[in-house]
Amino acid sequence: GPVKRLIASIHDVHPGSLAAVERLAAQLERHLGEPRFAMLIVPDHWGRNAIAGNRAFAAKLRDWAEQGVEMFVHGWFHQDRSRHSGASALKARHMTAGEGEFLGLDRAEASRRMAAGKALIEDMIGRPVTGFIAPAWLYGPGALAALRDSGFELAEDHMKVWRPASGAVVARGPVITWASRSMVRTASSLLAAGLTRAFLRPLPTVRVAVHPGDVTKPSIMRSIDKTLAAFSRQRAVGRYADLLAA
């Protein structure tokens, strides 16, 4: 049958999260054997952590990219500055702590931020990015339209990975991720990780995503260890780029 893959990623990489990201990178490498994971780069996190002109950060990113880390553009601000009504207002409020940046953008603004992020990060790493992933995995109609002609090879949301140009889905199944924001969210994410370790076994591709906030909770770090150990034993450690060849 097809190769079963484990694909891991570190979200929210920016100058302010570097210490946490380095800890997570070391943890992933311990299980995966090499820097075979993705990093999701935020160009100006919450308008306070601009990567443009930050030479030390650029050198770090380039070094990781040269070692084989895949780079994704992860929004621009990672902060939702749009006004929402109806169902998206609910989504914006409840599914994310005001971080669904691409939920309310129109096509032109979404295109502008995607293109700027792509140019900036590619310039830093000296090679193409692997794709685009919206903050909190949330895309409004404008963002989805912008993605189609953005030139990104891959995009993902919570339930799938797809090729924006054709709409072809290249992997299905929920991302395993953790929530450090509150005790209740942490507890439910630990429970979910335990369940998904069992339920996602049949899937060809399992995705695991970690966040800088995870390093603040020892219980989450243990759960990440357990999850990576369980899946890396049964699967090939893959890259997102492998999904393009599949």
XYZ file of C-alpha atoms in Angstrom:
246
model
C 0.000 0.000 0.000
C 0.978 3.688 0.035
C 3.681 4.880 2.424
C 2.260 6.037 5.750
C 3.735 9.398 6.685
C 4.143 11.573 9.733
C 4.501 15.292 8.955
C 5.359 17.687 11.787
C 5.353 21.482 11.927
C 6.191 24.344 14.280
C 3.743 27.246 14.052
C 4.169 30.958 14.802
C 7.899 31.295 14.163
C 9.039 34.929 14.554
C 11.795 36.831 16.396
C 9.780 36.929 19.630
C 9.204 33.164 19.730
C 12.744 31.987 18.872
C 13.682 30.554 22.272
C 10.518 28.422 22.355
C 10.927 27.455 18.694
C 14.488 26.236 19.326
C 13.216 24.035 22.170
C 10.462 22.622 19.970
C 12.892 22.052 17.087
C 15.202 20.069 19.396
C 12.247 18.028 20.629
C 11.061 17.236 17.092
C 14.567 16.344 15.958
C 14.941 13.890 18.850
C 11.992 11.906 17.520
C 12.374 12.480 13.796
C 16.129 11.951 13.655
C 16.858 15.073 11.595
C 15.377 18.519 10.964
C 12.600 17.014 8.859
C 9.731 19.281 9.756
C 8.109 22.525 8.674
C 8.204 25.996 10.178
C 5.374 28.485 9.735
C 6.820 31.995 9.600
C 4.816 35.069 10.649
C 6.232 38.188 8.928
C 5.080 40.701 11.579
C 3.546 38.908 14.561
C 0.809 41.107 16.128
C 2.539 44.125 14.522
C 5.325 43.844 17.115
C 7.793 41.303 15.719
C 8.702 42.330 12.184
C 11.159 39.959 10.518
C 12.038 42.452 7.742
C 15.528 43.812 8.291
C 16.249 41.401 11.166
C 19.545 39.925 9.962
C 20.072 37.550 12.882
C 16.599 36.066 12.369
C 17.143 35.801 8.606
C 20.439 33.961 9.152
C 18.705 31.546 11.534
C 15.907 30.845 9.035
C 18.311 30.342 6.163
C 20.359 27.941 8.257
C 17.253 25.906 9.116
C 16.142 25.910 5.467
C 19.569 24.669 4.385
C 19.307 21.816 6.888
C 16.048 20.757 5.257
C 13.354 22.534 7.274
C 10.403 23.434 5.028
C 9.213 27.025 5.292
C 5.603 28.206 5.055
C 4.187 31.719 5.007
C 1.857 31.920 8.019
C -0.299 34.978 7.450
C 1.205 38.423 7.968
C 0.213 39.724 11.433
C -1.389 36.483 12.717
C -3.954 38.857 14.147
C -7.516 39.348 13.009
C -8.130 43.048 12.400
C -11.352 42.616 10.409
C -14.912 43.215 11.583
C -17.125 40.143 11.314
C -20.824 39.469 11.357
C -22.902 36.294 11.642
C -21.196 32.912 11.531
C -17.697 34.237 10.947
C -18.010 36.454 14.023
C -18.640 33.323 16.051
C -15.794 31.483 14.346
C -13.405 34.387 14.879
C -14.285 34.620 18.548
C -14.511 30.985 19.559
C -12.118 29.070 17.385
C -9.172 31.353 17.951
C -8.050 34.102 20.321
C -8.555 36.820 17.706
C -5.946 35.252 15.442
C -7.980 34.311 12.355
C -6.287 36.984 10.260
C -7.419 35.642 6.852
C -11.056 35.034 7.792
C -12.336 38.508 6.961
C -9.904 39.780 4.318
C -11.114 40.532 0.809
C -9.332 38.938 -2.118
C -7.141 41.963 -2.915
C -5.854 42.406 0.642
C -5.357 38.648 1.117
C -3.373 38.557 -2.175
C -1.283 41.516 -1.105
C -0.306 39.944 2.242
C 0.364 36.535 0.677
C 2.619 37.988 -2.018
C 4.489 40.208 0.448
C 5.049 37.316 2.876
C 6.233 35.030 0.098
C 8.694 37.587 -1.305
C 10.069 38.487 2.128
C 10.633 34.922 3.360
C 11.975 33.609 0.049
C 14.432 36.474 -0.013
C 15.596 35.505 3.497
C 15.999 31.777 2.865
C 17.216 31.999 -0.713
C 14.772 29.365 -1.997
C 11.038 28.899 -2.589
C 8.686 28.464 0.360
C 6.677 25.224 0.433
C 3.308 26.948 0.778
C 0.898 29.102 2.735
C -1.042 28.267 5.911
C -3.486 30.810 7.332
C -3.271 31.620 11.050
C -5.580 29.359 13.096
C -6.160 27.429 9.822
C -9.035 29.822 9.057
C -9.733 31.049 5.497
C -12.536 33.342 4.388
C -13.821 33.428 0.782
C -11.389 36.254 -0.089
C -8.405 34.276 1.166
C -9.450 31.130 -0.725
C -9.866 33.127 -3.949
C -6.485 34.820 -3.443
C -4.792 31.474 -2.805
C -5.874 30.052 -6.153
C -3.648 32.417 -8.108
C -0.998 33.062 -5.448
C 1.633 30.711 -6.867
C 1.783 28.727 -3.603
C 2.188 24.985 -4.209
C 0.439 23.884 -1.018
C -2.015 25.118 1.587
C -3.553 23.423 4.617
C -6.450 23.830 6.977
C -7.406 21.828 10.028
C -8.755 18.897 7.997
C -6.726 18.726 4.783
C -3.734 19.743 2.660
C -4.443 20.893 -0.895
C -2.903 22.355 -4.044
C -4.372 25.864 -4.374
C -4.025 26.086 -8.165
C -6.125 22.976 -8.892
C -7.959 22.489 -5.597
C -6.656 18.886 -5.508
C -6.590 17.508 -1.952
C -3.309 15.688 -1.223
C -3.897 14.680 2.429
C -6.944 14.351 4.679
C -7.485 14.053 8.414
C -7.362 16.388 11.414
C -4.113 17.993 12.561
C -3.064 16.871 16.049
C -2.365 20.032 17.996
C -2.399 21.291 21.583
C -3.860 24.335 23.348
C -1.920 26.061 26.102
C -4.176 29.110 26.494
C -6.266 27.861 29.433
C -6.444 24.860 31.756
C -9.690 23.673 30.187
C -8.326 23.900 26.647
C -5.109 22.186 27.707
C -7.006 19.335 29.348
C -9.238 18.790 26.324
C -6.272 18.940 23.926
C -4.388 16.316 25.980
C -7.450 14.080 25.844
C -7.852 14.636 22.103
C -4.179 13.831 21.445
C -4.570 10.531 23.311
C -7.660 9.618 21.283
C -6.196 10.640 17.934
C -3.085 8.522 18.556
C -5.468 5.570 18.333
C -8.013 6.810 15.782
C -5.698 8.291 13.165
C -3.644 5.124 12.717
C -5.349 4.122 9.444
C -4.648 7.483 7.767
C -1.906 7.619 5.114
C -0.734 11.022 6.410
C -0.757 12.149 10.028
C 0.012 15.820 10.746
C 1.284 17.062 14.103
C 1.526 20.811 14.805
C 3.222 22.391 17.808
C 3.149 26.010 18.994
C 5.553 28.184 21.015
C 3.060 28.315 23.919
C 3.339 24.518 24.270
C 6.712 24.849 25.991
C 4.998 26.597 28.941
C 3.122 23.428 29.955
C 5.100 20.278 30.916
C 1.933 18.187 30.421
C 1.730 19.331 26.785
C 5.447 18.671 26.188
C 4.976 15.109 27.516
C 1.943 14.578 25.302
C 3.877 15.834 22.250
C 6.689 13.390 23.112
C 4.244 10.497 23.406
C 2.493 11.392 20.163
C 5.701 11.771 18.149
C 7.113 8.553 19.626
C 3.952 6.591 18.770
C 3.676 7.813 15.180
C 7.370 7.938 14.276
C 7.657 4.240 15.171
C 4.923 3.240 12.723
C 5.579 5.701 9.921
C 8.062 7.273 7.594
C 8.912 10.830 8.630
C 7.706 12.857 5.682
C 7.757 16.375 4.334
C 4.904 18.413 2.923
C 6.738 18.420 -0.408
C 6.324 14.610 -0.534
C 2.580 15.195 -0.899
C 3.177 16.970 -4.220
C 4.771 13.850 -5.659
C 2.090 11.484 -4.320
